[in-house]
């Protein structure tokens, strides 16, 4: 192996730097990985040396405009400053080349690698557990010989973990290798991974005032027999259209009112801005869909408790049953969703803007911190889960 390992006593020490950028979801993944990486490296790479894992975040900023090469340069400078043998950067940036997603970019010359977490799909933590030890071994081996490329064991293992990988970019004698996904399969995995990295659960919890406002609107609407008659008269197709319009208008309002739309510019290329906006819209769609289900269930329960069938029969024709209450909850929830947009204006701006994929709140104390982890050390990274 190359990499000039340090020596401590009779055993060599290999220092692996694990960088998370930005300090948000990648920091959560880095924390979980760093807790066990030393053991993984000892089992899978070399048990005759002592592995030391050092973590850092904040010093390497996400590079929107410079591409993956500029990010590799930044990571390499950090590696040299910290005197690490190799460095692995975990980022939530959706890296791409020729309109296909980059999963991993390695540079044996710089002895660094960048892993794009969104390109790994949903099971990102499991993927990096399998991928990072192989990447460390690949970097310590040095440049590939005779164009072995994907036939080398570490890269073959990586392709097995991320099935969407189908070809290599920039393979050469200097060890510059990029693994990319397919345009369709890899692109779909990338979008799903972006939604995962954006943590829609955080967006859902952050819109609590919106849900409260929608419940208030629903409670008022349940008292109107005109709404009862509308719910009975409308067909399921029209109720579906009303629901889609209500949810769609709420999402549009959130984006416009809180300036969540990423605009291309000198710092953000059009392709990256498009991916950011896709991630933002899908995150909001998922969060509002779950909110709608909660609102629907609550409205149906309240309607069953408060509206007696004999009272409902005065406005609705036919025999009263559970379907009538569900149709009533359906129309009321759709109308109340629009009313919930008023409640969204009461939300804390930071909370709502966290749903934007390209937005990262000021990490404050996270900046320029480092931690170190041995086989059982507490890494001390922020809990970004």
CSV table of C-alpha atoms in Angstrom, one decimal:
chain,number,residue,atom,x,y,z
A,1,UNK,CA,0.0,0.0,0.0
A,2,UNK,CA,1.0,3.6,-0.6
A,3,UNK,CA,0.0,6.6,1.4
A,4,UNK,CA,3.1,6.9,3.8
A,5,UNK,CA,1.4,5.6,7.0
A,6,UNK,CA,2.6,7.0,10.3
A,7,UNK,CA,4.3,4.7,12.8
A,8,UNK,CA,3.4,4.5,16.5
A,9,UNK,CA,5.4,2.0,18.4
A,10,UNK,CA,5.7,-1.2,16.4
A,11,UNK,CA,2.5,-0.7,14.4
A,12,UNK,CA,1.8,1.6,11.4
A,13,UNK,CA,-1.0,4.1,11.7
A,14,UNK,CA,-3.1,5.0,8.7
A,15,UNK,CA,-5.2,8.1,9.1
A,16,UNK,CA,-8.4,8.3,7.1
A,17,UNK,CA,-10.2,11.7,6.9
A,18,UNK,CA,-13.9,11.6,6.6
A,19,UNK,CA,-15.4,15.0,5.5
A,20,UNK,CA,-19.1,15.9,5.4
A,21,UNK,CA,-20.2,18.8,3.3
A,22,UNK,CA,-22.5,20.6,3.9
A,23,UNK,CA,-22.8,19.9,7.7
A,24,UNK,CA,-26.4,18.6,7.6
A,25,UNK,CA,-27.5,15.2,6.3
A,26,UNK,CA,-24.0,14.2,5.2
A,27,UNK,CA,-22.8,14.9,8.8
A,28,UNK,CA,-25.4,12.5,10.1
A,29,UNK,CA,-24.2,9.8,7.7
A,30,UNK,CA,-20.6,10.6,8.5
A,31,UNK,CA,-21.3,10.3,12.3
A,32,UNK,CA,-22.8,6.8,11.9
A,33,UNK,CA,-20.0,5.7,9.5
A,34,UNK,CA,-17.1,7.0,11.6
A,35,UNK,CA,-18.3,5.1,14.7
A,36,UNK,CA,-17.5,1.8,12.9
A,37,UNK,CA,-15.2,2.6,10.0
A,38,UNK,CA,-12.0,1.7,11.9
A,39,UNK,CA,-13.3,-1.8,12.5
A,40,UNK,CA,-14.5,-2.1,9.0
A,41,UNK,CA,-11.1,-1.2,7.6
A,42,UNK,CA,-9.4,-3.6,9.9
A,43,UNK,CA,-11.6,-6.5,8.8
A,44,UNK,CA,-11.8,-5.7,5.1
A,45,UNK,CA,-8.5,-3.9,4.2
A,46,UNK,CA,-5.7,-4.6,6.6
A,47,UNK,CA,-5.7,-5.8,10.2
A,48,UNK,CA,-1.9,-5.4,10.6
A,49,UNK,CA,-2.1,-1.6,11.0
A,50,UNK,CA,-4.0,0.7,13.3
A,51,UNK,CA,-6.7,2.7,11.6
A,52,UNK,CA,-7.5,6.2,12.8
A,53,UNK,CA,-10.6,7.9,11.5
A,54,UNK,CA,-10.7,11.7,11.7
A,55,UNK,CA,-13.8,13.7,10.8
A,56,UNK,CA,-14.4,17.2,9.7
A,57,UNK,CA,-17.0,19.4,8.2
A,58,UNK,CA,-17.4,23.1,7.3
A,59,UNK,CA,-13.9,23.8,6.0
A,60,UNK,CA,-14.7,22.2,2.6
A,61,UNK,CA,-17.7,24.1,1.2
A,62,UNK,CA,-20.1,22.6,-1.4
A,63,UNK,CA,-18.9,23.7,-4.8
A,64,UNK,CA,-21.9,24.5,-7.0
A,65,UNK,CA,-20.0,26.2,-9.8
A,66,UNK,CA,-16.7,24.5,-9.9
A,67,UNK,CA,-17.9,20.9,-10.5
A,68,UNK,CA,-16.5,17.8,-9.0
A,69,UNK,CA,-12.9,18.5,-10.0
A,70,UNK,CA,-12.9,21.7,-7.9
A,71,UNK,CA,-14.4,19.8,-5.0
A,72,UNK,CA,-11.7,17.2,-5.3
A,73,UNK,CA,-9.1,20.0,-5.1
A,74,UNK,CA,-10.7,21.4,-2.0
A,75,UNK,CA,-10.7,18.0,-0.3
A,76,UNK,CA,-7.1,17.4,-1.3
A,77,UNK,CA,-6.0,20.7,0.3
A,78,UNK,CA,-7.8,19.7,3.4
A,79,UNK,CA,-6.1,16.3,3.4
A,80,UNK,CA,-2.7,17.9,3.1
A,81,UNK,CA,-3.4,20.5,5.8
A,82,UNK,CA,-4.6,17.8,8.3
A,83,UNK,CA,-1.8,15.3,7.2
A,84,UNK,CA,-4.3,12.5,6.5
A,85,UNK,CA,-3.2,9.6,4.4
A,86,UNK,CA,-6.5,9.5,2.4
A,87,UNK,CA,-9.7,11.6,2.5
A,88,UNK,CA,-13.2,10.7,1.7
A,89,UNK,CA,-15.8,13.4,1.2
A,90,UNK,CA,-19.5,12.7,1.6
A,91,UNK,CA,-21.7,15.3,0.0
A,92,UNK,CA,-25.4,15.8,-0.7
A,93,UNK,CA,-24.7,17.6,-3.9
A,94,UNK,CA,-26.2,15.9,-6.9
A,95,UNK,CA,-23.0,15.6,-9.0
A,96,UNK,CA,-23.4,14.9,-12.7
A,97,UNK,CA,-21.5,14.7,-15.9
A,98,UNK,CA,-22.9,14.7,-19.4
A,99,UNK,CA,-26.4,14.8,-17.8
A,100,UNK,CA,-25.8,11.5,-16.0
A,101,UNK,CA,-25.3,11.3,-12.2
A,102,UNK,CA,-21.9,10.8,-10.7
A,103,UNK,CA,-21.9,8.2,-7.9
A,104,UNK,CA,-18.2,8.3,-6.9
A,105,UNK,CA,-15.2,10.3,-8.1
A,106,UNK,CA,-11.8,9.0,-7.0
A,107,UNK,CA,-8.4,10.5,-7.5
A,108,UNK,CA,-5.4,8.3,-6.6
A,109,UNK,CA,-3.1,11.2,-7.5
A,110,UNK,CA,-4.7,13.4,-4.9
A,111,UNK,CA,-5.5,10.4,-2.6
A,112,UNK,CA,-9.1,11.6,-2.2
A,113,UNK,CA,-12.6,10.5,-3.2
A,114,UNK,CA,-16.0,12.1,-3.3
A,115,UNK,CA,-19.2,10.2,-2.7
A,116,UNK,CA,-22.5,11.8,-3.8
A,117,UNK,CA,-25.0,10.5,-1.3
A,118,UNK,CA,-28.2,11.2,-3.4
A,119,UNK,CA,-26.8,9.0,-6.2
A,120,UNK,CA,-26.8,6.0,-3.7
A,121,UNK,CA,-30.6,6.1,-3.4
A,122,UNK,CA,-32.6,5.4,-0.3
A,123,UNK,CA,-30.2,3.2,1.7
A,124,UNK,CA,-27.4,5.6,1.8
A,125,UNK,CA,-25.9,4.6,5.2
A,126,UNK,CA,-25.7,0.9,4.2
A,127,UNK,CA,-24.2,1.9,0.9
A,128,UNK,CA,-21.4,4.0,2.3
A,129,UNK,CA,-20.6,1.2,4.9
A,130,UNK,CA,-19.9,-1.1,1.9
A,131,UNK,CA,-18.4,1.5,-0.4
A,132,UNK,CA,-16.0,3.6,1.8
A,133,UNK,CA,-13.7,0.7,2.9
A,134,UNK,CA,-13.3,-0.3,-0.7
A,135,UNK,CA,-12.5,3.3,-1.7
A,136,UNK,CA,-9.9,3.6,1.0
A,137,UNK,CA,-8.2,0.4,-0.2
A,138,UNK,CA,-8.4,1.7,-3.8
A,139,UNK,CA,-6.7,5.0,-2.9
A,140,UNK,CA,-4.0,3.3,-0.8
A,141,UNK,CA,-3.2,1.0,-3.7
A,142,UNK,CA,-2.4,3.9,-5.9
A,143,UNK,CA,-3.0,4.3,-9.7
A,144,UNK,CA,-4.6,1.4,-11.6
A,145,UNK,CA,-2.4,-0.7,-13.7
A,146,UNK,CA,-3.0,-1.6,-17.4
A,147,UNK,CA,-6.5,-0.2,-17.4
A,148,UNK,CA,-8.0,-2.7,-15.0
A,149,UNK,CA,-10.7,-0.3,-14.1
A,150,UNK,CA,-14.0,-2.0,-13.1
A,151,UNK,CA,-12.3,-5.4,-12.9
A,152,UNK,CA,-10.4,-4.4,-9.8
A,153,UNK,CA,-12.0,-6.0,-6.7
A,154,UNK,CA,-12.9,-2.7,-4.8
A,155,UNK,CA,-14.6,-1.2,-7.8
A,156,UNK,CA,-16.4,-4.4,-8.6
A,157,UNK,CA,-17.7,-4.5,-5.1
A,158,UNK,CA,-18.9,-0.9,-5.5
A,159,UNK,CA,-20.8,-1.7,-8.6
A,160,UNK,CA,-22.4,-4.6,-6.8
A,161,UNK,CA,-23.6,-2.2,-4.1
A,162,UNK,CA,-25.0,0.4,-6.4
A,163,UNK,CA,-26.6,-1.5,-9.3
A,164,UNK,CA,-27.3,1.6,-11.3
A,165,UNK,CA,-23.6,2.1,-12.1
A,166,UNK,CA,-22.9,1.1,-15.6
A,167,UNK,CA,-19.7,2.8,-16.9
A,168,UNK,CA,-16.6,4.6,-16.0
A,169,UNK,CA,-15.7,8.2,-16.8
A,170,UNK,CA,-12.2,9.6,-17.1
A,171,UNK,CA,-10.3,6.3,-16.4
A,172,UNK,CA,-6.6,6.8,-16.9
A,173,UNK,CA,-3.1,5.9,-15.8
A,174,UNK,CA,-3.1,8.6,-13.1
A,175,UNK,CA,-5.9,6.9,-11.2
A,176,UNK,CA,-8.7,9.4,-12.0
A,177,UNK,CA,-11.8,7.4,-12.1
A,178,UNK,CA,-15.5,8.4,-12.0
A,179,UNK,CA,-18.4,6.0,-11.6
A,180,UNK,CA,-21.7,7.2,-13.0
A,181,UNK,CA,-25.2,5.9,-13.1
A,182,UNK,CA,-27.4,5.3,-16.1
A,183,UNK,CA,-29.4,8.2,-17.5
A,184,UNK,CA,-32.8,6.6,-16.5
A,185,UNK,CA,-32.1,4.2,-13.7
A,186,UNK,CA,-29.3,6.2,-12.1
A,187,UNK,CA,-31.3,9.4,-12.6
A,188,UNK,CA,-34.3,8.0,-10.8
A,189,UNK,CA,-32.1,6.7,-8.0
A,190,UNK,CA,-30.5,10.2,-7.7
A,191,UNK,CA,-33.9,11.9,-7.4
A,192,UNK,CA,-35.1,9.5,-4.8
A,193,UNK,CA,-31.8,10.0,-2.9
A,194,UNK,CA,-32.2,13.7,-3.0
A,195,UNK,CA,-35.6,13.5,-1.4
A,196,UNK,CA,-34.1,11.2,1.3
A,197,UNK,CA,-31.2,13.6,1.9
A,198,UNK,CA,-33.6,16.5,2.1
A,199,UNK,CA,-35.4,14.7,5.0
A,200,UNK,CA,-39.1,15.3,4.3
A,201,UNK,CA,-39.9,14.3,7.9
A,202,UNK,CA,-38.2,17.6,8.9
A,203,UNK,CA,-40.4,19.5,6.4
A,204,UNK,CA,-43.5,17.8,7.8
A,205,UNK,CA,-42.8,18.6,11.4
A,206,UNK,CA,-41.8,22.2,10.4
A,207,UNK,CA,-45.3,22.8,8.9
A,208,UNK,CA,-47.2,22.3,12.1
A,209,UNK,CA,-48.9,25.6,12.1
A,210,UNK,CA,-50.1,24.9,8.6
A,211,UNK,CA,-51.7,21.7,9.8
A,212,UNK,CA,-53.3,23.5,12.7
A,213,UNK,CA,-54.7,26.2,10.4
A,214,UNK,CA,-56.1,23.5,8.1
A,215,UNK,CA,-57.8,21.7,11.0
A,216,UNK,CA,-59.4,25.0,12.0
A,217,UNK,CA,-60.7,25.5,8.5
A,218,UNK,CA,-62.0,21.9,8.4
A,219,UNK,CA,-63.8,22.3,11.7
A,220,UNK,CA,-65.6,25.4,10.5
A,221,UNK,CA,-66.5,23.7,7.1
A,222,UNK,CA,-68.0,20.7,8.9
A,223,UNK,CA,-70.7,22.9,10.3
A,224,UNK,CA,-72.1,23.9,6.9
A,225,UNK,CA,-74.8,21.7,5.3
A,226,UNK,CA,-73.9,23.3,2.0
A,227,UNK,CA,-70.6,21.5,2.2
A,228,UNK,CA,-72.4,18.3,3.1
A,229,UNK,CA,-74.5,18.6,-0.1
A,230,UNK,CA,-71.5,19.4,-2.2
A,231,UNK,CA,-69.7,16.3,-1.0
A,232,UNK,CA,-72.7,14.1,-1.8
A,233,UNK,CA,-73.2,15.6,-5.2
A,234,UNK,CA,-69.6,15.6,-6.5
A,235,UNK,CA,-68.2,12.5,-8.3
A,236,UNK,CA,-65.0,10.8,-7.1
A,237,UNK,CA,-63.3,12.2,-10.2
A,238,UNK,CA,-64.2,15.8,-9.4
A,239,UNK,CA,-63.3,15.3,-5.7
A,240,UNK,CA,-59.9,14.0,-6.9
A,241,UNK,CA,-59.4,17.1,-9.1
A,242,UNK,CA,-60.3,19.4,-6.2
A,243,UNK,CA,-57.9,17.5,-3.9
A,244,UNK,CA,-55.1,17.8,-6.5
A,245,UNK,CA,-55.8,21.5,-7.0
A,246,UNK,CA,-55.8,22.1,-3.2
A,247,UNK,CA,-52.5,20.3,-2.6
A,248,UNK,CA,-51.0,21.8,-5.7
A,249,UNK,CA,-51.9,25.4,-4.7
A,250,UNK,CA,-50.5,24.9,-1.3
A,251,UNK,CA,-47.2,23.7,-2.6
A,252,UNK,CA,-47.1,26.6,-5.1
A,253,UNK,CA,-47.9,29.0,-2.3
A,254,UNK,CA,-45.1,27.6,-0.1
A,255,UNK,CA,-42.6,27.9,-2.9
A,256,UNK,CA,-43.5,31.5,-3.9
A,257,UNK,CA,-44.2,32.9,-0.4
A,258,UNK,CA,-41.0,31.6,1.1
A,259,UNK,CA,-38.7,31.9,-2.0
A,260,UNK,CA,-37.9,28.2,-2.2
A,261,UNK,CA,-37.3,28.2,-6.0
A,262,UNK,CA,-33.6,27.9,-6.9
A,263,UNK,CA,-32.6,30.3,-9.7
A,264,UNK,CA,-29.7,29.6,-12.0
A,265,UNK,CA,-26.9,32.0,-11.8
A,266,UNK,CA,-23.1,32.4,-11.7
A,267,UNK,CA,-23.0,30.3,-8.6
A,268,UNK,CA,-25.5,27.7,-9.6
A,269,UNK,CA,-25.5,26.1,-13.1
A,270,UNK,CA,-28.9,25.6,-14.8
A,271,UNK,CA,-28.6,21.8,-14.5
A,272,UNK,CA,-27.9,21.9,-10.8
A,273,UNK,CA,-30.7,24.5,-10.2
A,274,UNK,CA,-33.1,22.1,-12.0
A,275,UNK,CA,-32.1,19.2,-9.8
A,276,UNK,CA,-32.4,21.4,-6.6
A,277,UNK,CA,-35.9,22.4,-7.6
A,278,UNK,CA,-36.9,18.8,-8.4
A,279,UNK,CA,-35.7,17.8,-4.9
A,280,UNK,CA,-37.6,20.7,-3.3
A,281,UNK,CA,-40.9,20.1,-5.1
A,282,UNK,CA,-40.8,16.3,-4.4
A,283,UNK,CA,-40.0,16.9,-0.7
A,284,UNK,CA,-42.9,19.3,-0.4
A,285,UNK,CA,-45.2,16.9,-2.3
A,286,UNK,CA,-44.3,14.1,0.1
A,287,UNK,CA,-44.7,16.3,3.2
A,288,UNK,CA,-48.0,17.8,2.1
A,289,UNK,CA,-49.4,14.4,1.1
A,290,UNK,CA,-48.7,13.0,4.6
A,291,UNK,CA,-50.2,16.2,6.0
A,292,UNK,CA,-53.3,15.7,3.9
A,293,UNK,CA,-53.7,12.1,5.0
A,294,UNK,CA,-53.5,13.2,8.7
A,295,UNK,CA,-56.0,16.0,8.0
A,296,UNK,CA,-58.4,13.6,6.2
A,297,UNK,CA,-58.2,11.0,9.0
A,298,UNK,CA,-58.8,13.7,11.7
A,299,UNK,CA,-61.7,15.3,9.8
A,300,UNK,CA,-63.4,11.9,9.2
A,301,UNK,CA,-63.1,11.1,12.9
A,302,UNK,CA,-64.5,14.4,14.0
A,303,UNK,CA,-67.4,14.1,11.5
A,304,UNK,CA,-68.3,10.7,12.8
A,305,UNK,CA,-68.3,11.9,16.4
A,306,UNK,CA,-70.1,15.2,15.9
A,307,UNK,CA,-72.6,14.7,13.1
A,308,UNK,CA,-75.4,12.3,13.8
A,309,UNK,CA,-76.6,10.3,10.8
A,310,UNK,CA,-80.1,11.7,11.3
A,311,UNK,CA,-78.8,15.2,11.0
A,312,UNK,CA,-76.7,14.4,7.9
A,313,UNK,CA,-79.8,12.7,6.3
A,314,UNK,CA,-81.6,16.0,6.2
A,315,UNK,CA,-79.1,17.3,3.6
A,316,UNK,CA,-77.9,14.1,2.0
A,317,UNK,CA,-80.1,11.7,0.0
A,318,UNK,CA,-80.2,8.0,0.5
A,319,UNK,CA,-79.1,5.8,3.4
A,320,UNK,CA,-76.4,7.3,5.5
A,321,UNK,CA,-73.2,5.2,5.9
A,322,UNK,CA,-69.5,5.4,6.3
A,323,UNK,CA,-68.9,6.3,2.6
A,324,UNK,CA,-70.9,9.4,3.1
A,325,UNK,CA,-68.7,10.5,6.0
A,326,UNK,CA,-65.6,9.8,4.0
A,327,UNK,CA,-66.8,11.8,1.1
A,328,UNK,CA,-67.6,14.7,3.4
A,329,UNK,CA,-64.1,14.4,5.0
A,330,UNK,CA,-62.7,14.3,1.4
A,331,UNK,CA,-64.2,17.6,0.3
A,332,UNK,CA,-63.6,19.3,3.6
A,333,UNK,CA,-60.0,18.3,3.7
A,334,UNK,CA,-59.4,19.5,0.2
A,335,UNK,CA,-60.9,22.9,0.9
A,336,UNK,CA,-59.1,23.2,4.3
A,337,UNK,CA,-55.8,22.5,2.6
A,338,UNK,CA,-56.1,25.8,0.8
A,339,UNK,CA,-56.9,27.5,4.1
A,340,UNK,CA,-53.8,25.9,5.6
A,341,UNK,CA,-51.7,28.1,3.3
A,342,UNK,CA,-52.6,31.0,5.6
A,343,UNK,CA,-51.1,29.1,8.5
A,344,UNK,CA,-47.9,28.5,6.5
A,345,UNK,CA,-47.4,32.3,6.6
A,346,UNK,CA,-47.0,32.0,10.4
A,347,UNK,CA,-44.2,29.5,10.2
A,348,UNK,CA,-40.7,30.4,11.1
A,349,UNK,CA,-38.9,31.4,7.8
A,350,UNK,CA,-35.9,29.1,8.6
A,351,UNK,CA,-38.2,26.2,9.3
A,352,UNK,CA,-40.0,26.5,5.9
A,353,UNK,CA,-36.9,27.2,3.9
A,354,UNK,CA,-35.3,24.0,5.2
A,355,UNK,CA,-37.5,22.3,2.7
A,356,UNK,CA,-35.5,23.9,-0.2
A,357,UNK,CA,-32.9,21.4,-1.3
A,358,UNK,CA,-30.3,24.1,-2.0
A,359,UNK,CA,-30.7,25.8,1.3
A,360,UNK,CA,-28.6,25.0,4.3
A,361,UNK,CA,-29.1,27.0,7.5
A,362,UNK,CA,-26.1,28.6,9.2
A,363,UNK,CA,-24.4,25.7,11.0
A,364,UNK,CA,-23.0,28.0,13.7
A,365,UNK,CA,-20.8,25.9,16.0
A,366,UNK,CA,-20.5,23.1,13.5
A,367,UNK,CA,-18.1,25.1,11.3
A,368,UNK,CA,-14.4,24.3,11.3
A,369,UNK,CA,-14.7,21.6,14.0
A,370,UNK,CA,-13.0,18.2,13.8
A,371,UNK,CA,-13.3,15.0,15.7
A,372,UNK,CA,-11.4,11.8,15.8
A,373,UNK,CA,-12.6,8.2,16.2
A,374,UNK,CA,-10.8,5.0,16.9
A,375,UNK,CA,-12.5,1.6,17.1
A,376,UNK,CA,-14.8,2.7,19.9
A,377,UNK,CA,-14.5,6.5,20.2
A,378,UNK,CA,-17.4,8.9,20.3
A,379,UNK,CA,-17.1,11.0,17.2
A,380,UNK,CA,-19.1,14.0,18.4
A,381,UNK,CA,-20.6,15.1,15.1
A,382,UNK,CA,-24.0,16.9,15.2
A,383,UNK,CA,-27.1,14.8,15.0
A,384,UNK,CA,-28.5,15.7,11.7
A,385,UNK,CA,-30.9,12.8,11.4
